[in-house]
PDB file of C-alpha atoms in Angstrom:
ATOM      1  CA  MET A   1     -55.680  19.909 141.288  1.00 67.00           C
ATOM      2  CA  GLY A   2     -55.040  22.247 138.391  1.00 89.00           C
ATOM      3  CA  ILE A   3     -55.929  26.130 137.922  1.00 94.00           C
ATOM      4  CA  LYS A   4     -58.059  26.304 134.667  1.00 96.00           C
ATOM      5  CA  ILE A   5     -57.130  28.754 132.629  1.00 97.00           C
ATOM      6  CA  THR A   6     -58.469  29.340 128.783  1.00 98.00           C
ATOM      7  CA  LYS A   7     -56.467  31.252 126.296  1.00 98.00           C
ATOM      8  CA  MET A   8     -58.732  33.094 123.559  1.00 98.00           C
ATOM      9  CA  GLN A   9     -57.150  35.531 120.334  1.00 97.00           C
ATOM     10  CA  GLY A  10     -58.838  37.999 118.266  1.00 96.00           C
ATOM     11  CA  CYS A  11     -57.133  39.104 115.310  1.00 96.00           C
ATOM     12  CA  GLY A  12     -53.757  37.876 116.849  1.00 94.00           C
ATOM     13  CA  ASN A  13     -53.874  39.858 120.060  1.00 93.00           C
ATOM     14  CA  ASP A  14     -54.526  37.219 122.938  1.00 96.00           C
ATOM     15  CA  PHE A  15     -55.594  37.188 126.581  1.00 97.00           C
ATOM     16  CA  VAL A  16     -55.473  34.551 129.506  1.00 98.00           C
ATOM     17  CA  ILE A  17     -58.494  34.181 131.424  1.00 98.00           C
ATOM     18  CA  MET A  18     -59.965  32.911 134.316  1.00 97.00           C
ATOM     19  CA  ASP A  19     -62.812  32.464 136.615  1.00 96.00           C
ATOM     20  CA  TYR A  20     -62.587  34.622 140.206  1.00 96.00           C
ATOM     21  CA  ASP A  21     -62.360  31.297 142.129  1.00 94.00           C
ATOM     22  CA  GLN A  22     -59.565  30.051 139.895  1.00 95.00           C
ATOM     23  CA  TYR A  23     -57.614  33.278 140.576  1.00 95.00           C
ATOM     24  CA  LYS A  24     -58.468  32.930 143.810  1.00 94.00           C
ATOM     25  CA  LEU A  25     -56.857  29.382 144.275  1.00 92.00           C
ATOM     26  CA  GLY A  26     -53.921  30.638 142.463  1.00 92.00           C
ATOM     27  CA  GLU A  27     -53.568  33.785 144.895  1.00 89.00           C
ATOM     28  CA  ASN A  28     -54.146  31.906 148.146  1.00 86.00           C
ATOM     29  CA  GLY A  29     -51.467  29.314 146.834  1.00 84.00           C
ATOM     30  CA  GLY A  30     -48.637  31.473 146.281  1.00 86.00           C
ATOM     31  CA  LEU A  31     -48.255  31.611 143.014  1.00 88.00           C
ATOM     32  CA  TRP A  32     -49.097  35.176 142.588  1.00 90.00           C
ATOM     33  CA  GLY A  33     -49.619  37.945 144.911  1.00 88.00           C
ATOM     34  CA  ASN A  34     -52.112  40.258 143.307  1.00 94.00           C
ATOM     35  CA  MET A  35     -53.830  40.167 139.837  1.00 95.00           C
ATOM     36  CA  SER A  36     -51.228  42.364 138.858  1.00 96.00           C
ATOM     37  CA  GLU A  37     -48.304  39.935 139.410  1.00 95.00           C
ATOM     38  CA  ALA A  38     -50.190  37.324 138.344  1.00 95.00           C
ATOM     39  CA  SER A  39     -50.536  38.878 135.201  1.00 96.00           C
ATOM     40  CA  LEU A  40     -47.102  38.798 134.832  1.00 96.00           C
ATOM     41  CA  LYS A  41     -46.588  35.396 135.073  1.00 95.00           C
ATOM     42  CA  LEU A  42     -49.156  34.358 133.422  1.00 96.00           C
ATOM     43  CA  CYS A  43     -48.487  36.786 129.910  1.00 96.00           C
ATOM     44  CA  ASP A  44     -45.117  35.868 130.029  1.00 96.00           C
ATOM     45  CA  ARG A  45     -44.129  33.974 126.614  1.00 95.00           C
ATOM     46  CA  ASN A  46     -40.920  32.535 128.041  1.00 96.00           C
ATOM     47  CA  PHE A  47     -41.765  31.331 131.266  1.00 94.00           C
ATOM     48  CA  GLY A  48     -45.740  31.602 131.447  1.00 95.00           C
ATOM     49  CA  ILE A  49     -48.587  30.767 128.705  1.00 96.00           C
ATOM     50  CA  GLY A  50     -47.571  33.894 126.523  1.00 96.00           C
ATOM     51  CA  ALA A  51     -50.230  36.662 126.363  1.00 96.00           C
ATOM     52  CA  ASP A  52     -50.942  40.507 125.426  1.00 93.00           C
ATOM     53  CA  GLY A  53     -53.536  40.844 128.436  1.00 95.00           C
ATOM     54  CA  PHE A  54     -54.663  39.202 131.711  1.00 97.00           C
ATOM     55  CA  ILE A  55     -58.966  39.041 131.710  1.00 98.00           C
ATOM     56  CA  VAL A  56     -61.006  38.288 135.278  1.00 98.00           C
ATOM     57  CA  PRO A  57     -64.647  38.354 134.768  1.00 98.00           C
ATOM     58  CA  ASN A  58     -66.435  40.451 137.283  1.00 97.00           C
ATOM     59  CA  THR A  59     -69.475  39.287 138.581  1.00 96.00           C
ATOM     60  CA  ASN A  60     -70.132  41.570 141.682  1.00 95.00           C
ATOM     61  CA  VAL A  61     -70.924  44.608 139.652  1.00 96.00           C
ATOM     62  CA  ASN A  62     -74.309  46.926 140.102  1.00 95.00           C
ATOM     63  CA  ASN A  63     -74.171  49.473 136.478  1.00 95.00           C
ATOM     64  CA  ALA A  64     -74.123  46.353 134.258  1.00 98.00           C
ATOM     65  CA  ASP A  65     -74.552  42.615 133.644  1.00 98.00           C
ATOM     66  CA  ILE A  66     -70.776  41.751 134.372  1.00 98.00           C
ATOM     67  CA  GLY A  67     -67.359  43.396 134.858  1.00 98.00           C
ATOM     68  CA  TRP A  68     -63.968  42.568 134.206  1.00 97.00           C
ATOM     69  CA  PHE A  69     -60.517  43.028 135.588  1.00 97.00           C
ATOM     70  CA  PHE A  70     -58.254  43.761 132.525  1.00 97.00           C
ATOM     71  CA  TYR A  71     -54.063  43.920 132.932  1.00 96.00           C
ATOM     72  CA  ASN A  72     -51.795  44.370 129.973  1.00 93.00           C
ATOM     73  CA  SER A  73     -48.196  41.563 129.914  1.00 94.00           C
ATOM     74  CA  ASP A  74     -46.872  44.482 132.156  1.00 93.00           C
ATOM     75  CA  GLY A  75     -48.609  43.867 135.024  1.00 95.00           C
ATOM     76  CA  THR A  76     -50.618  47.519 134.603  1.00 94.00           C
ATOM     77  CA  THR A  77     -54.115  48.244 133.982  1.00 93.00           C
ATOM     78  CA  ALA A  78     -55.775  48.921 130.817  1.00 87.00           C
ATOM     79  CA  GLN A  79     -59.196  51.117 130.895  1.00 87.00           C
ATOM     80  CA  MET A  80     -60.457  49.278 127.987  1.00 91.00           C
ATOM     81  CA  CYS A  81     -59.605  46.735 125.322  1.00 93.00           C
ATOM     82  CA  GLY A  82     -61.203  46.398 121.690  1.00 92.00           C
ATOM     83  CA  ASN A  83     -59.837  42.430 120.977  1.00 94.00           C
ATOM     84  CA  GLY A  84     -60.203  41.537 124.706  1.00 96.00           C
ATOM     85  CA  ILE A  85     -63.919  42.518 124.865  1.00 97.00           C
ATOM     86  CA  ARG A  86     -64.691  40.545 122.383  1.00 97.00           C
ATOM     87  CA  CYS A  87     -62.854  37.359 123.886  1.00 98.00           C
ATOM     88  CA  PHE A  88     -64.421  37.671 126.830  1.00 98.00           C
ATOM     89  CA  ALA A  89     -67.717  38.288 125.452  1.00 98.00           C
ATOM     90  CA  LYS A  90     -67.923  34.998 124.203  1.00 98.00           C
ATOM     91  CA  TYR A  91     -66.111  33.166 126.951  1.00 98.00           C
ATOM     92  CA  VAL A  92     -68.826  34.881 129.625  1.00 98.00           C
ATOM     93  CA  TYR A  93     -71.528  33.635 127.420  1.00 98.00           C
ATOM     94  CA  ASP A  94     -70.291  30.333 126.647  1.00 97.00           C
ATOM     95  CA  LYS A  95     -69.831  30.326 130.797  1.00 97.00           C
ATOM     96  CA  LYS A  96     -73.291  30.801 131.276  1.00 97.00           C
ATOM     97  CA  LEU A  97     -71.924  33.987 133.299  1.00 98.00           C
ATOM     98  CA  VAL A  98     -74.442  36.386 131.468  1.00 98.00           C
ATOM     99  CA  ASN A  99     -77.746  34.863 129.535  1.00 97.00           C
ATOM    100  CA  LYS A 100     -78.197  36.516 126.421  1.00 97.00           C
ATOM    101  CA  LYS A 101     -75.940  37.539 123.176  1.00 98.00           C
ATOM    102  CA  GLU A 102     -75.700  41.367 123.721  1.00 98.00           C
ATOM    103  CA  PHE A 103     -75.043  42.455 127.663  1.00 98.00           C
ATOM    104  CA  LYS A 104     -73.721  45.329 129.265  1.00 98.00           C
ATOM    105  CA  VAL A 105     -70.070  44.940 130.468  1.00 97.00           C
ATOM    106  CA  SER A 106     -68.678  47.219 133.239  1.00 97.00           C
ATOM    107  CA  THR A 107     -64.896  48.510 132.434  1.00 95.00           C
ATOM    108  CA  LEU A 108     -62.663  51.570 133.801  1.00 93.00           C
ATOM    109  CA  ALA A 109     -63.877  53.161 130.497  1.00 91.00           C
ATOM    110  CA  GLY A 110     -67.611  53.522 131.385  1.00 93.00           C
ATOM    111  CA  ILE A 111     -70.281  50.796 130.163  1.00 95.00           C
ATOM    112  CA  ILE A 112     -69.313  48.524 126.892  1.00 94.00           C
ATOM    113  CA  THR A 113     -72.023  46.447 124.828  1.00 96.00           C
ATOM    114  CA  PRO A 114     -70.770  43.747 123.163  1.00 98.00           C
ATOM    115  CA  LYS A 115     -73.459  41.274 121.308  1.00 98.00           C
ATOM    116  CA  LEU A 116     -72.818  37.972 119.813  1.00 98.00           C
ATOM    117  CA  ASN A 117     -73.015  37.860 116.108  1.00 97.00           C
ATOM    118  CA  ASP A 118     -74.394  34.340 114.544  1.00 96.00           C
ATOM    119  CA  ASP A 119     -71.490  34.214 111.813  1.00 95.00           C
ATOM    120  CA  GLU A 120     -69.430  33.732 115.163  1.00 93.00           C
ATOM    121  CA  THR A 121     -68.370  37.461 115.012  1.00 97.00           C
ATOM    122  CA  VAL A 122     -68.580  39.575 118.277  1.00 98.00           C
ATOM    123  CA  ARG A 123     -69.892  43.098 117.259  1.00 98.00           C
ATOM    124  CA  VAL A 124     -69.463  46.143 120.181  1.00 97.00           C
ATOM    125  CA  ASN A 125     -70.306  49.315 121.214  1.00 95.00           C
ATOM    126  CA  MET A 126     -67.117  50.973 122.069  1.00 94.00           C
ATOM    127  CA  SER A 127     -69.005  54.166 123.183  1.00 93.00           C
ATOM    128  CA  LYS A 128     -68.106  57.659 121.996  1.00 96.00           C
ATOM    129  CA  PRO A 129     -64.762  58.623 121.227  1.00 97.00           C
ATOM    130  CA  ILE A 130     -63.483  61.248 123.754  1.00 97.00           C
ATOM    131  CA  LEU A 131     -61.929  64.586 122.146  1.00 97.00           C
ATOM    132  CA  ASN A 132     -61.611  66.620 124.947  1.00 97.00           C
ATOM    133  CA  SER A 133     -57.671  67.267 125.397  1.00 98.00           C
ATOM    134  CA  ALA A 134     -58.484  66.815 129.221  1.00 97.00           C
ATOM    135  CA  LYS A 135     -60.454  64.162 129.259  1.00 97.00           C
ATOM    136  CA  ILE A 136     -58.248  61.866 126.910  1.00 97.00           C
ATOM    137  CA  PRO A 137     -56.106  62.793 128.745  1.00 97.00           C
ATOM    138  CA  PHE A 138     -53.334  65.287 126.932  1.00 98.00           C
ATOM    139  CA  LEU A 139     -51.986  68.065 127.632  1.00 98.00           C
ATOM    140  CA  PRO A 140     -51.637  70.450 124.714  1.00 97.00           C
ATOM    141  CA  GLN A 141     -55.411  71.816 123.983  1.00 95.00           C
ATOM    142  CA  ASN A 142     -54.948  71.257 120.040  1.00 96.00           C
ATOM    143  CA  ASN A 143     -55.487  67.733 119.917  1.00 97.00           C
ATOM    144  CA  MET A 144     -56.090  67.321 115.688  1.00 97.00           C
ATOM    145  CA  ASN A 145     -53.323  67.403 114.059  1.00 97.00           C
ATOM    146  CA  TYR A 146     -50.735  67.937 116.467  1.00 98.00           C
ATOM    147  CA  LYS A 147     -47.252  67.822 115.835  1.00 98.00           C
ATOM    148  CA  ILE A 148     -44.658  65.875 117.796  1.00 98.00           C
ATOM    149  CA  SER A 149     -40.982  65.198 118.103  1.00 96.00           C
ATOM    150  CA  ALA A 150     -39.454  61.697 118.594  1.00 96.00           C
ATOM    151  CA  LYS A 151     -35.559  61.273 117.839  1.00 94.00           C
ATOM    152  CA  ASP A 152     -35.083  62.579 114.154  1.00 94.00           C
ATOM    153  CA  ARG A 153     -38.548  62.933 113.027  1.00 96.00           C
ATOM    154  CA  ILE A 154     -41.343  65.364 113.650  1.00 97.00           C
ATOM    155  CA  PHE A 155     -44.859  63.524 113.120  1.00 97.00           C
ATOM    156  CA  THR A 156     -48.656  65.084 112.875  1.00 98.00           C
ATOM    157  CA  GLY A 157     -50.818  62.692 114.883  1.00 98.00           C
ATOM    158  CA  SER A 158     -54.509  62.944 116.440  1.00 98.00           C
ATOM    159  CA  ALA A 159     -55.070  62.417 120.009  1.00 98.00           C
ATOM    160  CA  ILE A 160     -58.049  60.725 120.633  1.00 98.00           C
ATOM    161  CA  SER A 161     -59.193  58.447 123.613  1.00 97.00           C
ATOM    162  CA  MET A 162     -61.517  55.417 122.675  1.00 95.00           C
ATOM    163  CA  GLY A 163     -61.815  55.138 126.930  1.00 92.00           C
ATOM    164  CA  ASN A 164     -57.151  54.690 126.644  1.00 94.00           C
ATOM    165  CA  PRO A 165     -55.715  57.301 124.787  1.00 97.00           C
ATOM    166  CA  HIS A 166     -54.108  56.911 121.466  1.00 98.00           C
ATOM    167  CA  PHE A 167     -51.787  58.717 119.131  1.00 98.00           C
ATOM    168  CA  VAL A 168     -53.396  58.161 115.340  1.00 98.00           C
ATOM    169  CA  ILE A 169     -50.877  59.121 112.477  1.00 98.00           C
ATOM    170  CA  PHE A 170     -51.743  58.876 108.778  1.00 98.00           C
ATOM    171  CA  THR A 171     -48.423  58.262 107.183  1.00 97.00           C
ATOM    172  CA  GLU A 172     -47.395  59.268 103.528  1.00 88.00           C
ATOM    173  CA  ASN A 173     -45.453  57.671 100.967  1.00 85.00           C
ATOM    174  CA  GLU A 174     -44.094  55.246 104.138  1.00 91.00           C
ATOM    175  CA  GLU A 175     -43.729  51.089 102.754  1.00 89.00           C
ATOM    176  CA  ASN A 176     -42.972  50.051 105.899  1.00 96.00           C
ATOM    177  CA  ILE A 177     -45.406  51.547 108.630  1.00 98.00           C
ATOM    178  CA  LEU A 178     -44.176  48.461 111.422  1.00 97.00           C
ATOM    179  CA  ALA A 179     -40.777  49.821 110.872  1.00 97.00           C
ATOM    180  CA  LEU A 180     -42.041  53.142 111.779  1.00 97.00           C
ATOM    181  CA  ALA A 181     -44.153  51.390 114.740  1.00 98.00           C
ATOM    182  CA  LYS A 182     -41.213  49.737 116.228  1.00 98.00           C
ATOM    183  CA  GLU A 183     -38.782  52.560 116.440  1.00 97.00           C
ATOM    184  CA  TYR A 184     -40.618  55.359 117.172  1.00 98.00           C
ATOM    185  CA  GLY A 185     -43.900  54.022 119.328  1.00 98.00           C
ATOM    186  CA  PRO A 186     -42.024  53.624 122.376  1.00 97.00           C
ATOM    187  CA  LEU A 187     -40.573  57.292 122.264  1.00 98.00           C
ATOM    188  CA  ILE A 188     -44.431  58.413 121.628  1.00 98.00           C
ATOM    189  CA  GLU A 189     -46.307  56.153 124.109  1.00 98.00           C
ATOM    190  CA  LYS A 190     -44.080  58.015 127.424  1.00 97.00           C
ATOM    191  CA  SER A 191     -44.183  62.181 125.122  1.00 97.00           C
ATOM    192  CA  ALA A 192     -44.441  64.703 127.685  1.00 97.00           C
ATOM    193  CA  GLU A 193     -47.817  65.575 126.284  1.00 98.00           C
ATOM    194  CA  PHE A 194     -49.426  62.004 127.466  1.00 98.00           C
ATOM    195  CA  PRO A 195     -49.596  61.932 130.916  1.00 97.00           C
ATOM    196  CA  GLU A 196     -50.861  58.572 131.404  1.00 96.00           C
ATOM    197  CA  LYS A 197     -48.810  57.739 128.104  1.00 97.00           C
ATOM    198  CA  THR A 198     -50.178  56.361 124.905  1.00 97.00           C
ATOM    199  CA  ASN A 199     -50.981  53.941 122.487  1.00 97.00           C
ATOM    200  CA  VAL A 200     -49.395  55.059 119.073  1.00 98.00           C
ATOM    201  CA  GLU A 201     -50.881  54.043 115.769  1.00 98.00           C
ATOM    202  CA  PHE A 202     -49.069  54.215 111.870  1.00 98.00           C
ATOM    203  CA  VAL A 203     -52.385  54.299 109.263  1.00 98.00           C
ATOM    204  CA  LYS A 204     -51.158  53.483 105.578  1.00 98.00           C
ATOM    205  CA  ILE A 205     -54.399  54.663 103.976  1.00 97.00           C
ATOM    206  CA  LEU A 206     -55.337  52.203 101.156  1.00 97.00           C
ATOM    207  CA  SER A 207     -58.712  53.511  99.801  1.00 97.00           C
ATOM    208  CA  ARG A 208     -61.460  55.913 101.959  1.00 98.00           C
ATOM    209  CA  ASN A 209     -62.980  51.949 103.612  1.00 98.00           C
ATOM    210  CA  GLU A 210     -59.880  50.360 104.089  1.00 98.00           C
ATOM    211  CA  ILE A 211     -56.788  51.200 106.059  1.00 98.00           C
ATOM    212  CA  GLU A 212     -53.327  49.189 107.120  1.00 98.00           C
ATOM    213  CA  LEU A 213     -53.023  49.626 110.604  1.00 98.00           C
ATOM    214  CA  ARG A 214     -49.479  49.063 112.784  1.00 98.00           C
ATOM    215  CA  VAL A 215     -50.174  49.978 116.589  1.00 97.00           C
ATOM    216  CA  TRP A 216     -46.943  50.381 119.409  1.00 97.00           C
ATOM    217  CA  GLU A 217     -49.416  48.976 122.361  1.00 93.00           C
ATOM    218  CA  ARG A 218     -49.001  50.687 125.815  1.00 92.00           C
ATOM    219  CA  GLY A 219     -48.072  48.330 128.447  1.00 83.00           C
ATOM    220  CA  CYS A 220     -47.831  46.014 125.464  1.00 85.00           C
ATOM    221  CA  GLY A 221     -45.313  46.999 123.032  1.00 92.00           C
ATOM    222  CA  ILE A 222     -46.315  46.173 118.870  1.00 94.00           C
ATOM    223  CA  THR A 223     -49.788  44.149 119.124  1.00 90.00           C
ATOM    224  CA  LEU A 224     -50.950  41.639 116.557  1.00 94.00           C
ATOM    225  CA  ALA A 225     -54.091  44.018 116.820  1.00 93.00           C
ATOM    226  CA  CYS A 226     -55.790  46.686 118.691  1.00 94.00           C
ATOM    227  CA  GLY A 227     -59.611  47.250 118.540  1.00 94.00           C
ATOM    228  CA  THR A 228     -59.591  50.664 120.328  1.00 94.00           C
ATOM    229  CA  GLY A 229     -56.625  51.775 117.993  1.00 96.00           C
ATOM    230  CA  ALA A 230     -58.344  50.626 115.159  1.00 97.00           C
ATOM    231  CA  SER A 231     -61.597  52.301 116.558  1.00 97.00           C
ATOM    232  CA  ALA A 232     -59.575  55.665 116.941  1.00 98.00           C
ATOM    233  CA  THR A 233     -57.707  55.291 113.937  1.00 98.00           C
ATOM    234  CA  VAL A 234     -61.207  55.570 111.964  1.00 98.00           C
ATOM    235  CA  VAL A 235     -63.135  58.363 113.761  1.00 98.00           C
ATOM    236  CA  ALA A 236     -59.083  60.431 113.565  1.00 98.00           C
ATOM    237  CA  GLY A 237     -59.688  59.591 109.528  1.00 98.00           C
ATOM    238  CA  VAL A 238     -63.533  60.371 109.393  1.00 98.00           C
ATOM    239  CA  LEU A 239     -63.178  63.879 111.107  1.00 98.00           C
ATOM    240  CA  ASN A 240     -59.487  64.765 109.149  1.00 97.00           C
ATOM    241  CA  GLY A 241     -62.303  63.961 105.928  1.00 97.00           C
ATOM    242  CA  TYR A 242     -59.409  60.458 104.560  1.00 98.00           C
ATOM    243  CA  LEU A 243     -61.919  57.868 105.413  1.00 98.00           C
ATOM    244  CA  ASP A 244     -66.025  57.428 105.069  1.00 98.00           C
ATOM    245  CA  ASN A 245     -68.146  56.099 108.221  1.00 98.00           C
ATOM    246  CA  SER A 246     -67.602  52.036 107.607  1.00 98.00           C
ATOM    247  CA  CYS A 247     -63.908  51.141 107.432  1.00 98.00           C
ATOM    248  CA  GLU A 248     -62.049  48.182 106.969  1.00 98.00           C
ATOM    249  CA  VAL A 249     -58.873  48.139 109.666  1.00 98.00           C
ATOM    250  CA  LYS A 250     -56.354  45.336 108.271  1.00 98.00           C
ATOM    251  CA  LEU A 251     -53.828  44.509 111.290  1.00 97.00           C
ATOM    252  CA  LEU A 252     -51.135  42.203 111.571  1.00 96.00           C
ATOM    253  CA  GLY A 253     -53.236  39.488 112.822  1.00 96.00           C
ATOM    254  CA  GLY A 254     -56.729  39.960 110.550  1.00 96.00           C
ATOM    255  CA  SER A 255     -59.294  42.641 109.871  1.00 97.00           C
ATOM    256  CA  VAL A 256     -62.078  44.463 112.155  1.00 97.00           C
ATOM    257  CA  PHE A 257     -64.582  46.646 110.223  1.00 98.00           C
ATOM    258  CA  ILE A 258     -65.583  49.844 112.411  1.00 98.00           C
ATOM    259  CA  ASP A 259     -68.624  52.103 111.581  1.00 98.00           C
ATOM    260  CA  TRP A 260     -68.708  55.607 113.226  1.00 98.00           C
ATOM    261  CA  ALA A 261     -71.619  57.940 112.321  1.00 98.00           C
ATOM    262  CA  GLY A 262     -70.112  60.877 113.083  1.00 95.00           C
ATOM    263  CA  GLU A 263     -69.428  63.281 116.144  1.00 90.00           C
ATOM    264  CA  ASN A 264     -71.853  62.690 119.070  1.00 92.00           C
ATOM    265  CA  THR A 265     -72.170  58.839 118.320  1.00 97.00           C
ATOM    266  CA  ASP A 266     -70.458  55.532 118.998  1.00 97.00           C
ATOM    267  CA  VAL A 267     -68.323  53.813 117.286  1.00 97.00           C
ATOM    268  CA  PHE A 268     -69.033  50.348 116.513  1.00 98.00           C
ATOM    269  CA  MET A 269     -66.502  47.047 116.070  1.00 97.00           C
ATOM    270  CA  THR A 270     -66.859  43.816 114.526  1.00 98.00           C
ATOM    271  CA  GLY A 271     -64.208  41.144 114.616  1.00 97.00           C
ATOM    272  CA  PRO A 272     -63.337  38.330 115.650  1.00 97.00           C
ATOM    273  CA  ALA A 273     -62.953  35.978 118.766  1.00 97.00           C
ATOM    274  CA  GLU A 274     -61.040  32.279 118.880  1.00 97.00           C
ATOM    275  CA  TYR A 275     -60.543  29.902 121.191  1.00 98.00           C
ATOM    276  CA  VAL A 276     -56.711  28.635 121.305  1.00 98.00           C
ATOM    277  CA  PHE A 277     -57.115  26.399 124.064  1.00 98.00           C
ATOM    278  CA  ASP A 278     -58.054  25.317 127.652  1.00 97.00           C
ATOM    279  CA  ALA A 279     -55.354  24.266 130.342  1.00 96.00           C
ATOM    280  CA  GLU A 280     -54.274  23.416 133.784  1.00 94.00           C
ATOM    281  CA  LEU A 281     -51.957  25.291 135.632  1.00 91.00           C
ATOM    282  CA  TYR A 282     -49.741  23.206 138.265  1.00 85.00           C
TER     283      TYR A 282
END
């Protein structure tokens, strides 16, 4: 008997999702030793299924309707993943692990509330952005418009947490922001200012309600999309006066839409969540 898995993606950010009972079959059968090792094996694009992350629903929670175990492709845990939570929401609703279209999910970033829309998109209450340096965590006290050095460049960016740390850089006259993300993202990710490392966003402003975004994701590298990164970027844009409160974020894998009314309010993200395939591992 094979171990059943589901592959899903949101704007090209892809995930392997597995029910806990199926995960235990693999653990007991010696396919992996724990969830971290399972993530490394399943997410490998040459010897596994291939994904940016590994998700297992957790039905044994008391503070929400459901929880999750989330691992990056390198086997590390992540507090939150915006594209992953949309895929997770659709999966657990379709699997009847929850019986309502709007529900609370327990994550390492706190309670996150997704809502399945009639147009097949998922709207997620991403909670309030964290701007306190100590809680991001970011060692300098001035987290906005901070100058950080990476190799031969100095970038000005803002450190913001959406349950996981981000450093958002608005570029000027930079045509190829993907090249910037590839070259400087891994250096900034490991900067001493971020004791838990960081995701890095390079942004090109197209208008006050439309931006282009490229992300170097902590624990993954370049990803086609990052929901928490899109959220943090719009927050930084609003606080700096660059963006309006509603913004389309164009990522390599497609667009998500971010709404943020301003300080002390929650961020809302709307975007797709789609099945790729179901399979069995032997």
